[in-house]
Each structure stands twice: as C-alpha cells, then as structure tokens.
mmCIF file of C-alpha atoms in Angstrom:
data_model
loop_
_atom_site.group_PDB
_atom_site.id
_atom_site.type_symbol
_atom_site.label_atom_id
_atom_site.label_comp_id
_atom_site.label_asym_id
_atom_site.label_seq_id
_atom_site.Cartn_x
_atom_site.Cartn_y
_atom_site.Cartn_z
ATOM 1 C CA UNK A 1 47.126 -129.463 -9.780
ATOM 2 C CA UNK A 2 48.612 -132.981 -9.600
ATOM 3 C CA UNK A 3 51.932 -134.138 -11.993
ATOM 4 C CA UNK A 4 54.197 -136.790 -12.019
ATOM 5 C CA UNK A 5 57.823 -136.925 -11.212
ATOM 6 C CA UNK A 6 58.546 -137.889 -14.536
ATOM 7 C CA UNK A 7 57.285 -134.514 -15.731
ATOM 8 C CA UNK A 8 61.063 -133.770 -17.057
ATOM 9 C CA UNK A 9 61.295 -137.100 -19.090
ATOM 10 C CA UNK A 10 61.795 -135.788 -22.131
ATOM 11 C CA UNK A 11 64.277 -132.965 -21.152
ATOM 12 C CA UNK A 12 67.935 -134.114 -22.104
ATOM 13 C CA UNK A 13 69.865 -131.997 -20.213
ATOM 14 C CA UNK A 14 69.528 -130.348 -16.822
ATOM 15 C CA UNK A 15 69.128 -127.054 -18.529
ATOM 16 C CA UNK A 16 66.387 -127.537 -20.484
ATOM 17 C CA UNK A 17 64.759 -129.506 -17.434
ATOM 18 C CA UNK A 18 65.208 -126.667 -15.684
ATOM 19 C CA UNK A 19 63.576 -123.841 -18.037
ATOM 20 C CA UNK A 20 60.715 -126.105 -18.092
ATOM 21 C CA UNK A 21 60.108 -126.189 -14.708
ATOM 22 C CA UNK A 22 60.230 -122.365 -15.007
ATOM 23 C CA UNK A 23 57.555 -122.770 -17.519
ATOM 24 C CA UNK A 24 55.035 -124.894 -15.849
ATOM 25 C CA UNK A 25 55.424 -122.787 -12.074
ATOM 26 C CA UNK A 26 54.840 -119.742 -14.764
ATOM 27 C CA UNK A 27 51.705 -121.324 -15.759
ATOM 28 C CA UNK A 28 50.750 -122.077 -12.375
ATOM 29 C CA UNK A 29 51.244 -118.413 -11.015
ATOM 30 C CA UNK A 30 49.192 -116.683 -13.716
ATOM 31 C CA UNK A 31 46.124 -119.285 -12.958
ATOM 32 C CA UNK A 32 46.735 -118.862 -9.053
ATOM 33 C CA UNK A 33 47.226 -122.599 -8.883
ATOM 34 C CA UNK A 34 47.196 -123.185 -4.998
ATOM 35 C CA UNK A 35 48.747 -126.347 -4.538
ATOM 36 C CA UNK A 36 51.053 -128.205 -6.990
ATOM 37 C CA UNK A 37 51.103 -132.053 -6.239
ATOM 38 C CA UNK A 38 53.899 -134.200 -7.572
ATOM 39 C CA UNK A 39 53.340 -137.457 -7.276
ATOM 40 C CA UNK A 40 55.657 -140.975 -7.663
ATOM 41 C CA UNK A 41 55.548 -141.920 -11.015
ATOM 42 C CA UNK A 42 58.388 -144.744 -12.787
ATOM 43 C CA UNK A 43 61.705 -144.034 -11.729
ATOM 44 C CA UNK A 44 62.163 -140.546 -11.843
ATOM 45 C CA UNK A 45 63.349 -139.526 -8.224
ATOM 46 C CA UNK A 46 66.069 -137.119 -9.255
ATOM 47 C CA UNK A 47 64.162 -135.162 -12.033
ATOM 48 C CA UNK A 48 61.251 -135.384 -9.146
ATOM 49 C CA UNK A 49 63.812 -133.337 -6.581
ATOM 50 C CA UNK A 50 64.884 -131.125 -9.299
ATOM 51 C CA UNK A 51 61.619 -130.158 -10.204
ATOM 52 C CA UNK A 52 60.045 -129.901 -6.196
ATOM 53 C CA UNK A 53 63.585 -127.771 -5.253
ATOM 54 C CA UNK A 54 63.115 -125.223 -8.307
ATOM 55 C CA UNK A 55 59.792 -125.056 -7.885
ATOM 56 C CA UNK A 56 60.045 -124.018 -4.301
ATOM 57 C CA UNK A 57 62.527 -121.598 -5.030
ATOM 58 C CA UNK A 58 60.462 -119.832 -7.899
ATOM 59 C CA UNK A 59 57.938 -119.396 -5.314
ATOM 60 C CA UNK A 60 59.822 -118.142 -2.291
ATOM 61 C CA UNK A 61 60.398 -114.189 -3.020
ATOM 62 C CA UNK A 62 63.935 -113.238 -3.965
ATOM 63 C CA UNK A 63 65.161 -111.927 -0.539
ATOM 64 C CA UNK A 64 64.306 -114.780 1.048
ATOM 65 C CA UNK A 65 66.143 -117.368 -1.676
ATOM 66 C CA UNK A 66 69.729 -117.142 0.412
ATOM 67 C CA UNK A 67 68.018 -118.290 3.485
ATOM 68 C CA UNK A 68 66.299 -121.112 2.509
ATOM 69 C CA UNK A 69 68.108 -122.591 -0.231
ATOM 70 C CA UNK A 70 72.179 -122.755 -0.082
ATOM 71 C CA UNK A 71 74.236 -123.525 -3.334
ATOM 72 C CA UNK A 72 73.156 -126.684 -4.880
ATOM 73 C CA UNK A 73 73.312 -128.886 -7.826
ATOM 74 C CA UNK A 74 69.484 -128.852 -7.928
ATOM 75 C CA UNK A 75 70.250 -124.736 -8.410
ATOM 76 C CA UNK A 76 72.466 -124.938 -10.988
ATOM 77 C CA UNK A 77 70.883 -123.335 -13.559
ATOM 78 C CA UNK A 78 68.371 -121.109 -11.600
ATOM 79 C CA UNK A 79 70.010 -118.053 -14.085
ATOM 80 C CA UNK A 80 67.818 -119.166 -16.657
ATOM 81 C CA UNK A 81 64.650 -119.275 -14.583
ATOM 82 C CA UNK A 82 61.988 -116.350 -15.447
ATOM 83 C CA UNK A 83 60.525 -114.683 -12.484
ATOM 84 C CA UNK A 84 56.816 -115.249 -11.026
ATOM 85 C CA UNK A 85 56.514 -111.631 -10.224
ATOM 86 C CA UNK A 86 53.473 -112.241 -8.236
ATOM 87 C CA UNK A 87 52.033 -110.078 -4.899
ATOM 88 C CA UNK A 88 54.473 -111.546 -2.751
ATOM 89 C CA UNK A 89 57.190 -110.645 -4.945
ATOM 90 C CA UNK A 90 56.496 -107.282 -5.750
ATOM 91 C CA UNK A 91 57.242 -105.803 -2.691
ATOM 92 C CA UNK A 92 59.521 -102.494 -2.377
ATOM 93 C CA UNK A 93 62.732 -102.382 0.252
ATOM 94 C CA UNK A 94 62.245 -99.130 1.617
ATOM 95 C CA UNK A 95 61.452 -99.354 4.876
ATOM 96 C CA UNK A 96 59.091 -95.783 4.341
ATOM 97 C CA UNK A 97 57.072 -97.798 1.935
ATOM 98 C CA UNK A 98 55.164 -99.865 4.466
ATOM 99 C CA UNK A 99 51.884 -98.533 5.456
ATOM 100 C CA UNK A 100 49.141 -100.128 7.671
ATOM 101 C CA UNK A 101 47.593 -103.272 6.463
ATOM 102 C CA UNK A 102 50.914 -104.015 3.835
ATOM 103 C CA UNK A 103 51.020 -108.121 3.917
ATOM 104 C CA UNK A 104 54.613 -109.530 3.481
ATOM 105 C CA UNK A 105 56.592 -112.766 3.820
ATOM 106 C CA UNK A 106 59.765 -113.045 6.028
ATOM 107 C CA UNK A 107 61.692 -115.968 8.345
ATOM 108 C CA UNK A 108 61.721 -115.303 11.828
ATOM 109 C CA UNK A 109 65.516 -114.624 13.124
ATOM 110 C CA UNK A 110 66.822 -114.210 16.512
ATOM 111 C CA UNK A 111 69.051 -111.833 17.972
ATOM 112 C CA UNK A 112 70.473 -111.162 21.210
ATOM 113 C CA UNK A 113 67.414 -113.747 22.677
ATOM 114 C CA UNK A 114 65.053 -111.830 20.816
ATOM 115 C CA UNK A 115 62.842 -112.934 18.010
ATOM 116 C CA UNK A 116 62.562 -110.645 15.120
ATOM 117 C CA UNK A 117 61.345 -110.968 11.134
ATOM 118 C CA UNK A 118 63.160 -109.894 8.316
ATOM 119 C CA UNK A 119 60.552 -108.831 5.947
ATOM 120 C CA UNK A 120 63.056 -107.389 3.081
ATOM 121 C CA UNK A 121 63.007 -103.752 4.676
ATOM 122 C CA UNK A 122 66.591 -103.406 5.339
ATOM 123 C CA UNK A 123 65.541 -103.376 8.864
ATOM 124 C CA UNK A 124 64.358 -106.381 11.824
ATOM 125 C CA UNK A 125 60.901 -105.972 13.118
ATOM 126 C CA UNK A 126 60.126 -107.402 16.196
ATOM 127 C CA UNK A 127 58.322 -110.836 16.184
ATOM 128 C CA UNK A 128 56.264 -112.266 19.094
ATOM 129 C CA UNK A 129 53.999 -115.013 16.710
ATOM 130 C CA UNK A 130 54.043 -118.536 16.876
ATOM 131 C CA UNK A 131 56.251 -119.232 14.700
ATOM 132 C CA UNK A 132 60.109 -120.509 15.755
ATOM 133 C CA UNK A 133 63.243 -119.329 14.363
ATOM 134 C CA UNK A 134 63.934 -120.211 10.743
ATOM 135 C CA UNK A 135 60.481 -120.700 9.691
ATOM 136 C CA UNK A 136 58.941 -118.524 6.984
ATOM 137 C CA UNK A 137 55.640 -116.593 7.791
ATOM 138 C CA UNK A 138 53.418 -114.635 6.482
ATOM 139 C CA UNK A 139 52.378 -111.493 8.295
ATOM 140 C CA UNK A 140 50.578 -107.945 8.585
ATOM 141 C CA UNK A 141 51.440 -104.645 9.601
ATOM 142 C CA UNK A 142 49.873 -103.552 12.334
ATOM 143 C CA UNK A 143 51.571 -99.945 11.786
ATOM 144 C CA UNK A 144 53.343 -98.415 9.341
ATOM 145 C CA UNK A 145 56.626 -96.119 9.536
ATOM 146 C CA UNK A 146 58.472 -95.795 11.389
ATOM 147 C CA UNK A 147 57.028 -97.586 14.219
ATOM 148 C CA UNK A 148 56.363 -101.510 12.895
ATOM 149 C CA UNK A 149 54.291 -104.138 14.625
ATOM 150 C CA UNK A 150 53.337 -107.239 13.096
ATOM 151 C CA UNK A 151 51.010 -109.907 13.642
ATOM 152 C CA UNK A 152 51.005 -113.756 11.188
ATOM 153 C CA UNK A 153 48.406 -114.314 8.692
ATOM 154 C CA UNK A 154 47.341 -117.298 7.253
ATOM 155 C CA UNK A 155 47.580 -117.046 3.465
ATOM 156 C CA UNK A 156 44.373 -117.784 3.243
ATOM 157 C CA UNK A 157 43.407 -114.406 4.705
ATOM 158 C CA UNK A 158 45.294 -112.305 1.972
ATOM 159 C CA UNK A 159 43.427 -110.876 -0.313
ATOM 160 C CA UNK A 160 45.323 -111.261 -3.032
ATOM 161 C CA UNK A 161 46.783 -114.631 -4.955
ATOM 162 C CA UNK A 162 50.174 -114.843 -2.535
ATOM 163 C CA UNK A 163 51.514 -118.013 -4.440
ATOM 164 C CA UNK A 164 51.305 -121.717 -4.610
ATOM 165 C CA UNK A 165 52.692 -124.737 -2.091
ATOM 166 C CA UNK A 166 54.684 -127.602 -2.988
ATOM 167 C CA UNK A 167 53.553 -131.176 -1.649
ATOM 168 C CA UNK A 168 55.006 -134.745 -2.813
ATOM 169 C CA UNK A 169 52.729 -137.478 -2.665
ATOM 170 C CA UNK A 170 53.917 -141.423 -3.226
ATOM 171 C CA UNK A 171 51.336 -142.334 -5.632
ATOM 172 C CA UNK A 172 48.416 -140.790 -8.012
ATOM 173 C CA UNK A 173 45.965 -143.390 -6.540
ATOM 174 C CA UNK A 174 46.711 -142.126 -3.231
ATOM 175 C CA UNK A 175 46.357 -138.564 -3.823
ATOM 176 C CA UNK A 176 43.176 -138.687 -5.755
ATOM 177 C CA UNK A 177 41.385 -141.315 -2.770
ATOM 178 C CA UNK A 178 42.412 -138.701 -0.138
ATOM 179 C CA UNK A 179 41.354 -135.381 -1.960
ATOM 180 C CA UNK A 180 38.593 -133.759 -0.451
ATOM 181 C CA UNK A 181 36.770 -131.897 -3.440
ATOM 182 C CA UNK A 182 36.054 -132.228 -7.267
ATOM 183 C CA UNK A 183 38.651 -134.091 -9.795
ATOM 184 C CA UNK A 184 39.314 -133.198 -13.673
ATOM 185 C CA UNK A 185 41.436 -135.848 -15.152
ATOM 186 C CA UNK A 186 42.966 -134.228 -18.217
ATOM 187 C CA UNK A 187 42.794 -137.166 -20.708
ATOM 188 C CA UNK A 188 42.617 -137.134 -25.029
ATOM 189 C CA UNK A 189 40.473 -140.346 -24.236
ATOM 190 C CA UNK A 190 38.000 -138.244 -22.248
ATOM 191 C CA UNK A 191 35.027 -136.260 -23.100
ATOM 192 C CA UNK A 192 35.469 -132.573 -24.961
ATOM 193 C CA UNK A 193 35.773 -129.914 -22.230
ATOM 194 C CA UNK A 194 32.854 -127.536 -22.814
ATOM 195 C CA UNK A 195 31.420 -124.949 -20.538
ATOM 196 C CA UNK A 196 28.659 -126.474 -20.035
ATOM 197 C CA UNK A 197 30.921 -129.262 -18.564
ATOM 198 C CA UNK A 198 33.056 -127.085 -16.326
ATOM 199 C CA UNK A 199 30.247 -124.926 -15.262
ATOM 200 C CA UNK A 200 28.722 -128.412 -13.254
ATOM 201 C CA UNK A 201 31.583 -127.427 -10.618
ATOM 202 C CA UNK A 202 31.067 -125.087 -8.002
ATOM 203 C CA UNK A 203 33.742 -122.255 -7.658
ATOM 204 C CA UNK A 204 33.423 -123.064 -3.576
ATOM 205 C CA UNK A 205 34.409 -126.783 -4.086
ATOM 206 C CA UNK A 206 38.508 -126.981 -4.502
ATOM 207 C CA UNK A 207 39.163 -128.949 -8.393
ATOM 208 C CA UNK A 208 41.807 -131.054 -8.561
ATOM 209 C CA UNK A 209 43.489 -130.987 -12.469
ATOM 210 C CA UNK A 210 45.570 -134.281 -12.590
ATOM 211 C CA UNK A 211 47.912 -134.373 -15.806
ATOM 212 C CA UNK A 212 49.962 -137.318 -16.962
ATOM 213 C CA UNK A 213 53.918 -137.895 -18.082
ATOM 214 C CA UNK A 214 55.462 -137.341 -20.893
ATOM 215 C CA UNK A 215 55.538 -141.313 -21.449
ATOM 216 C CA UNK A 216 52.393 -142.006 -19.735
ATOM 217 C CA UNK A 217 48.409 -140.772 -19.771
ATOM 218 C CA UNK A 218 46.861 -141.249 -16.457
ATOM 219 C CA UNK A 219 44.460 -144.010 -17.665
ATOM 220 C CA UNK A 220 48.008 -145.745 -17.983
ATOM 221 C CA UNK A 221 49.576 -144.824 -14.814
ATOM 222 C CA UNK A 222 46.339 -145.863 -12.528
ATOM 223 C CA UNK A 223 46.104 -148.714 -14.255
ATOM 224 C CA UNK A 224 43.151 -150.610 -12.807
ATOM 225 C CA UNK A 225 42.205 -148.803 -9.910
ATOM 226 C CA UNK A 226 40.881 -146.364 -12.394
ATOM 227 C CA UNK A 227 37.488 -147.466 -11.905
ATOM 228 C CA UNK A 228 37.706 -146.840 -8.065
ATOM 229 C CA UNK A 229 38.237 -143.647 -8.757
ATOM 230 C CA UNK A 230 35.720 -140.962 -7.280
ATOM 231 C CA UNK A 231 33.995 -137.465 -8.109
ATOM 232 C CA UNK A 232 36.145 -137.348 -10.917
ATOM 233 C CA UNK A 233 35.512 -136.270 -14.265
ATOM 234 C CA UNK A 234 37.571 -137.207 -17.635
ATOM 235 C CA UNK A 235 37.944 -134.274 -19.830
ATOM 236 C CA UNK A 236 40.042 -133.437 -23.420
ATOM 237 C CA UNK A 237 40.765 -130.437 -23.542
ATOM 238 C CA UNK A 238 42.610 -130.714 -26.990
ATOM 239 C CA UNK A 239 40.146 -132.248 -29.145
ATOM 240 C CA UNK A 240 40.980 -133.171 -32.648
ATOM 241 C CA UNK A 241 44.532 -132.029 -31.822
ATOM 242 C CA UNK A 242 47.105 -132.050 -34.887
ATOM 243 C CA UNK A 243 50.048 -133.230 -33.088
ATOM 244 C CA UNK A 244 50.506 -136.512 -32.151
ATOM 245 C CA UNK A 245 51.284 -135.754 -28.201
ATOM 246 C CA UNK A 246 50.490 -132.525 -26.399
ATOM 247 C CA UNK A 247 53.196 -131.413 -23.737
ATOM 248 C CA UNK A 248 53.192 -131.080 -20.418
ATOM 249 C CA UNK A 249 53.717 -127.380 -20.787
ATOM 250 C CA UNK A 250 51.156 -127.132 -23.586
ATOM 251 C CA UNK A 251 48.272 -128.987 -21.337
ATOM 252 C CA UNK A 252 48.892 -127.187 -18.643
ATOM 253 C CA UNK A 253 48.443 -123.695 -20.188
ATOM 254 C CA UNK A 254 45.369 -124.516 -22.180
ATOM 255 C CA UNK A 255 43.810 -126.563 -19.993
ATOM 256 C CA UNK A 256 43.938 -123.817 -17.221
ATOM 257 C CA UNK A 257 43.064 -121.000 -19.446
ATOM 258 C CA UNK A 258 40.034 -122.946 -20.742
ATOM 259 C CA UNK A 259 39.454 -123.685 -16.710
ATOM 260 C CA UNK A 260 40.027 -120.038 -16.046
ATOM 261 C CA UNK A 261 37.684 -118.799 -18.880
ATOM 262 C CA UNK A 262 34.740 -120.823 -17.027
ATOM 263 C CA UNK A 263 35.296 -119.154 -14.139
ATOM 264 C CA UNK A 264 36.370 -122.345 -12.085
ATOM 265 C CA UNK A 265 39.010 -122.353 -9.094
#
C-alpha cells in the first residue's frame, strides 16, 4: 500500500492526526497489508514523521515499545491509539507458556559479553543469530520449558500474518517505476472495480494499492509522468459515491475489503 505524507492534511490538531493514523494501521492489520509506503508528497514532512513514528510503534508489540521508541513529541498522544492485536501481539509472559515451534519477536541484548533475546518471558534466552545488539528479530523455539533455544526466522517463514513494515520513499513516480509486481491506482476517474477486474491478478504476484491526499488524487500528484506509468491498473472503487470526497480512512477500508473479498494479496 502506497500514501502520501500529506495523508494527515486535513487533521487540525495533533490528536486527531494521531487517532487517524491509528485508524488507517487498523485497516492495514485486518487486510495483512505487508508493506505500507509513504511517499513525498507537498510539504508535509512533519505530519509525514508523525505518521511513519506512530505507525512503527502500532506495529512493534507492546513489550518491545520502551526499547525502541523513548518519550517523544511524535508519541504524544499514543493513549488514544487502539491496539493491532495481531499474532505478534498476542503473545502470553509466562515463561511456561512457550512450547516448541512458538514464533516471537524480541531485540537482542547483551550481558556480561553474552548475547541474549528478550522475547517478553520475564526471562533472557540465549542468542547466537546474526543479528547485533539492539536489533529486533524474529525467532523460533527450538524447545520449550524450561530449557529455551532459539534460532531467527524470516517473517516470511511464519505462518501466520506477523505485521506490516514501514518504508519512506521520496516520490510516487519513483516508487511505482521501481515496484516489482502488479499496481491498482485507486482513482474516482478510473474504471468500476469489479471482480472480474480484480480476479485478472494473480494472488502470487505482490499488488501495489496507491491512494492519493486529502488535497490531491494521484492523476494530480504524477502529473505527467502518468502515462509512463507501468502494469498498472486505474480502478474506482466508490462509484456513484454521494459525498463529494471519500477519505483516506474511508478508501482504504473499502477498497481493501472489496480487494480482500476477491481473494487478492
């Protein structure tokens, strides 16, 4: 999924900027989104680090928030910010809980020259990955309790939707020219999204759903480099709508459900 910095233009305050942001990394988690791309877009920088920071957060799970992310403005308002409650979330702290083949995330620490992972267990388990101190990993257990051994995962090996990444990009233009897959431009100047439209992509292929700003549809913002744009298919998934704009929010949730309902992604 690709959206613009200026996602959060027409937010007034930093509160309601931020419960949108909860909104919209909502929407991604319940249609296992895998990558949300925000990309340059006017002059928008600080709602654009606002929105990548709480973003990131909402992602991380809850143990691991005081690691990563110390007190900042950015944070403010994170008590009004609903939870994800995905996989990675849901994980229980007692250490008599974890059972061969339980996946979890954690951040390597060190200790006395040692390199161990704290996995939300109330207890260290010894680390010897890749991975150096202070990164977060992924990993599974080897053995359960009481005796833990680990070994990293790539996400892409969990079974189970374990959350989405973050990545800026400079430009729209840029992002789309470099993606390696299919493209749905969500557009009200597009054709209708039907199923016989969504079912042309292949569930194997990655699909790219690129959304506009508040201010701006993406015909608008690519200007003319539009037409250089490839495997890419204009869609309106609002057709004959009532209001006069559709919200970022709005978009995101029915476009994704009517995605979903296709069986695409």
């Amino acid at each position: 999924m690709a959206i613009p910095e200026s996602s959060l233009a027409d937010e007034s305050t930093k509160m309601d900027k931020t419960r949108k942001v909860s909104v919209l990394a909502r929407a991604c988690a319940i249609f296992k989104v895998d990558t949300i791309y925000v990309y340059q877009e006017g002059n928008n920088k600080e709602d654009g680090n606002l929105m990548v920071t709480i973003l990131k957060y909402l992602e991380t799970p809850q143990f691991l928030r005081k690691r990563f992310f110390p007190k900042m403005n950015e944070l403010k308002f994170a008590g009004v910010l609903q939870p994800l409650k995905i996989p990675s979330h849901v994980t229980p702290a007692n250490p008599k809980k974890i059972k061969q083949g339980d996946i979890r995330d954690g951040v390597v620490v060190s200790m006395k020259g040692k390199r161990f992972v704290d996995v939300g267990i109330n207890q260290l388990v010894t680390y010897f990955g890749r991975e150096g101190v202070g990164k977060r990993v992924t990993v599974q257990f080897k053995t359960g309790y009481p005796d833990f051994t680990i070994k990293d995962i790539q996400r892409y090996e969990v079974p189970e939707y374990w959350g989405y990444a973050v990545k800026e990009r400079s430009n729209l233009f840029s992002l789309m020219a470099e993606w390696n897959g299919n493209t749905i431009i969500t557009s009200r100047k597009g054709r209708t999204a039907t199923k016989e439209q969504l079912a042309k992509y292949k569930s194997d292929i990655p699909v790219l759903v690129v959304f506009g700003s508040p201010e701006k549809g993406v015909h608008e913002i690519l200007g003319g480099k539009m037409k250089n744009v490839q495997n890419a298919r204009i869609l309106n998934f609002f057709p004959n709508q009532a209001t006069e704009t559709v919200r970022l929010e709005e978009a995101l949730l029915g476009s994704l459900s009517i995605i979903n309902a296709c069986s695409i992604g």
